[in-house]
Structure formats: C-alpha cells, structure tokens
CSV table of C-alpha atoms and ligand atoms in Angstrom, one decimal:
chain,number,residue,atom,x,y,z
A,189,MET,CA,211.7,78.4,138.9
A,190,PRO,CA,210.6,77.6,142.5
A,191,VAL,CA,208.2,79.8,144.5
A,192,LEU,CA,210.0,81.5,147.2
A,193,VAL,CA,208.8,82.4,150.7
A,194,VAL,CA,210.5,85.0,152.4
A,195,SER,CA,210.0,88.1,154.3
A,196,PRO,CA,210.1,91.5,152.4
A,197,SER,CA,213.7,92.6,153.8
A,198,THR,CA,214.9,89.0,152.7
A,199,GLN,CA,213.6,90.1,148.6
A,200,GLN,CA,214.6,93.1,149.5
A,201,LEU,CA,218.8,92.0,150.5
A,202,ALA,CA,218.4,89.5,147.6
A,203,ALA,CA,217.6,91.8,145.1
A,204,ARG,CA,220.7,93.7,146.3
A,205,LEU,CA,222.8,91.0,145.8
A,206,LEU,CA,221.8,90.0,142.4
A,207,GLN,CA,222.7,93.6,141.8
A,208,ARG,CA,225.6,93.8,143.4
A,209,ALA,CA,226.7,90.2,141.6
A,210,ALA,CA,225.8,91.5,138.0
A,211,GLU,CA,228.2,94.5,138.8
A,212,LEU,CA,230.9,91.8,140.2
A,213,ARG,CA,230.4,89.6,136.9
A,214,ALA,CA,230.3,92.6,134.9
A,215,LEU,CA,233.9,93.8,136.3
A,216,LEU,CA,235.6,90.4,136.4
A,217,GLN,CA,234.7,89.5,132.7
A,218,GLN,CA,235.5,93.1,131.2
A,219,HIS,CA,239.0,92.4,132.9
A,220,ALA,CA,239.1,89.0,131.6
A,221,GLY,CA,238.5,90.7,128.1
A,222,ALA,CA,241.1,93.4,128.2
A,223,ALA,CA,244.0,90.5,129.7
A,224,VAL,CA,243.3,88.2,126.6
A,225,GLY,CA,243.0,91.7,124.4
A,226,ALA,CA,246.7,92.5,125.6
A,227,SER,CA,248.2,89.5,124.9
A,228,ASP,CA,247.0,89.1,121.3
A,229,ASN,CA,248.2,92.4,120.5
A,230,PRO,CA,251.7,92.6,122.8
A,231,PRO,CA,252.9,96.4,122.5
A,232,ASP,CA,256.8,96.5,119.9
A,233,VAL,CA,257.4,99.5,121.6
A,234,LEU,CA,257.5,100.8,125.0
A,235,ASP,CA,259.6,102.8,127.2
A,236,PHE,CA,260.5,102.2,130.6
A,237,LYS,CA,258.3,104.6,132.2
A,238,ASP,CA,255.6,103.5,130.1
A,239,VAL,CA,256.2,99.4,131.2
A,240,ALA,CA,256.4,100.3,135.3
A,241,ALA,CA,252.8,102.2,135.2
A,242,GLU,CA,251.5,99.3,133.3
A,243,ASP,CA,252.9,97.0,136.1
A,244,ARG,CA,251.7,99.5,138.7
A,245,GLN,CA,247.9,98.8,136.9
A,246,ALA,CA,247.7,95.2,137.0
A,247,ILE,CA,248.8,94.7,140.2
A,248,ILE,CA,246.0,97.3,141.7
A,249,ASP,CA,243.7,95.1,138.7
A,250,GLU,CA,244.9,91.8,140.6
A,251,ALA,CA,243.7,92.8,144.0
A,252,THR,CA,240.7,94.7,142.8
A,253,LEU,CA,239.7,90.8,140.9
A,254,ALA,CA,241.3,89.4,143.9
A,255,HIS,CA,238.5,90.8,146.4
A,256,ALA,CA,235.7,91.2,143.7
A,257,THR,CA,235.9,87.3,143.5
A,258,ALA,CA,235.7,87.0,146.6
A,259,GLU,CA,232.8,89.1,147.5
A,260,LEU,CA,231.3,87.2,144.6
A,261,HIS,CA,231.9,83.4,145.8
A,262,GLN,CA,230.2,85.1,149.7
A,263,ILE,CA,227.1,86.6,147.0
A,264,VAL,CA,226.4,83.4,145.5
A,265,ALA,CA,226.5,81.8,149.1
A,266,ALA,CA,223.8,84.3,150.3
A,267,LEU,CA,221.8,83.9,147.6
A,268,ARG,CA,222.2,80.0,147.9
A,269,ARG,CA,220.3,80.4,151.0
A,270,VAL,CA,217.8,82.5,150.5
A,271,GLU,CA,216.8,79.8,148.4
A,272,ASP,CA,217.6,76.9,150.6
A,273,GLY,CA,215.9,79.4,153.5
A,274,SER,CA,218.8,79.8,155.8
A,275,TYR,CA,219.3,83.3,154.7
A,276,GLY,CA,220.0,85.9,158.0
A,277,GLU,CA,221.2,82.9,160.0
A,278,CYS,CA,224.2,83.1,161.4
A,279,GLN,CA,226.3,79.9,159.6
A,280,ASP,CA,228.2,79.3,163.1
A,281,CYS,CA,225.9,79.2,166.1
A,282,GLY,CA,222.7,80.1,164.1
A,283,GLU,CA,221.2,82.5,165.3
A,284,PRO,CA,219.1,85.3,162.8
A,285,ILE,CA,221.6,87.9,162.4
A,286,ASP,CA,220.4,91.9,163.2
A,287,GLU,CA,218.8,92.9,160.1
A,288,ARG,CA,220.4,96.1,160.0
A,289,ARG,CA,223.3,94.2,159.9
A,290,LEU,CA,222.1,92.7,157.1
A,291,PHE,CA,221.3,95.7,155.3
A,292,ALA,CA,225.1,97.4,156.1
A,293,MET,CA,226.5,93.6,154.6
A,294,PRO,CA,223.7,91.8,153.2
A,295,ALA,CA,226.0,88.6,151.9
A,296,THR,CA,227.3,88.2,155.8
A,297,PRO,CA,227.2,85.1,156.5
A,298,PHE,CA,228.1,85.8,160.4
A,299,CYS,CA,226.2,87.2,163.0
A,300,THR,CA,228.3,89.9,165.0
A,301,ALA,CA,230.1,87.9,167.3
A,302,CYS,CA,230.7,85.1,165.2
A,303,GLN,CA,232.5,87.7,162.6
A,304,ALA,CA,234.9,88.9,165.4
A,305,ILE,CA,235.8,85.5,166.2
A,306,HIS,CA,236.4,84.9,162.3
A,307,GLU,CA,238.3,88.2,161.4
A,308,ARG,CA,240.4,87.5,164.4
A,309,PRO,CA,243.9,87.1,164.0
A,310,PRO,CA,245.3,83.3,165.6
A,311,MET,CA,246.2,83.9,168.7
A,312,PRO,CA,250.4,84.0,169.5
A,313,ARG,CA,251.2,81.4,171.8
A,314,ARG,CA,253.5,83.8,174.6
B,76,ZN,ZN1,226.9,83.7,165.2
C-alpha cells in the first residue's frame, strides 16, 4: 500500500468516503441477494393486492438502487483522486474546491460554479 501524503482534512474526507462506499456496497449486495432469492423461490399463491404492493416495492428499490450505484461510482472516482493527489480540485476548471463544500459533499467532483453549469438543464432555443 503506497504511503499517501495528504492533508488532514483530505484524510478525514477519504475516511468518510470509504465508510459511505462500504454502506452502499452492503446495500447493493443485500438487494442483489434478495433478487436472487425471489427468482429461486417464486411465490405460487398471491392475491392481486399483494402483487400490486410488491410491484410498488420493486420500483422503489430500483430507484434507490440506481441512486446508490451512481453515488458509489462518484465515491470510487473521488477515492481515486485521493490516491493520485488531485482530490479537492475541480474536475472542470482545476481550481481548488471550497473545503466547506467538500465536507458537505465529499464525493463532489466539481466546484460550486462548475456544478451549477452541470446541473443547468440544456437551454431551450427560443
Ligand atoms: Zn470548477
């Protein structure tokens, strides 16, 4: 394992990222396990009310899962930046990201200004 020379706040943020990544991996694994179990053992007697409830649950799970996967990807990318020493720099403009922003959102790849540009929906032509 290489020795990293990073600032104490980066170390703190990296620890939080690792912890969050572990939580998300556990969540995704749990879901994968549940899905396998369900297909292995299909229920043979269900009334319509139960089916509807199960469908709703599946939709919620899928959205949660998609969100967790996206967040995990962002965290993995952030941890990679910790390793290569570019953590805390905006991936767009290269300026340092405000530390308060990093503590609020440790996985963010962009500074406030660039994030605003990324979140802006495509401008409709009038
Ligand atoms: Zn920027």
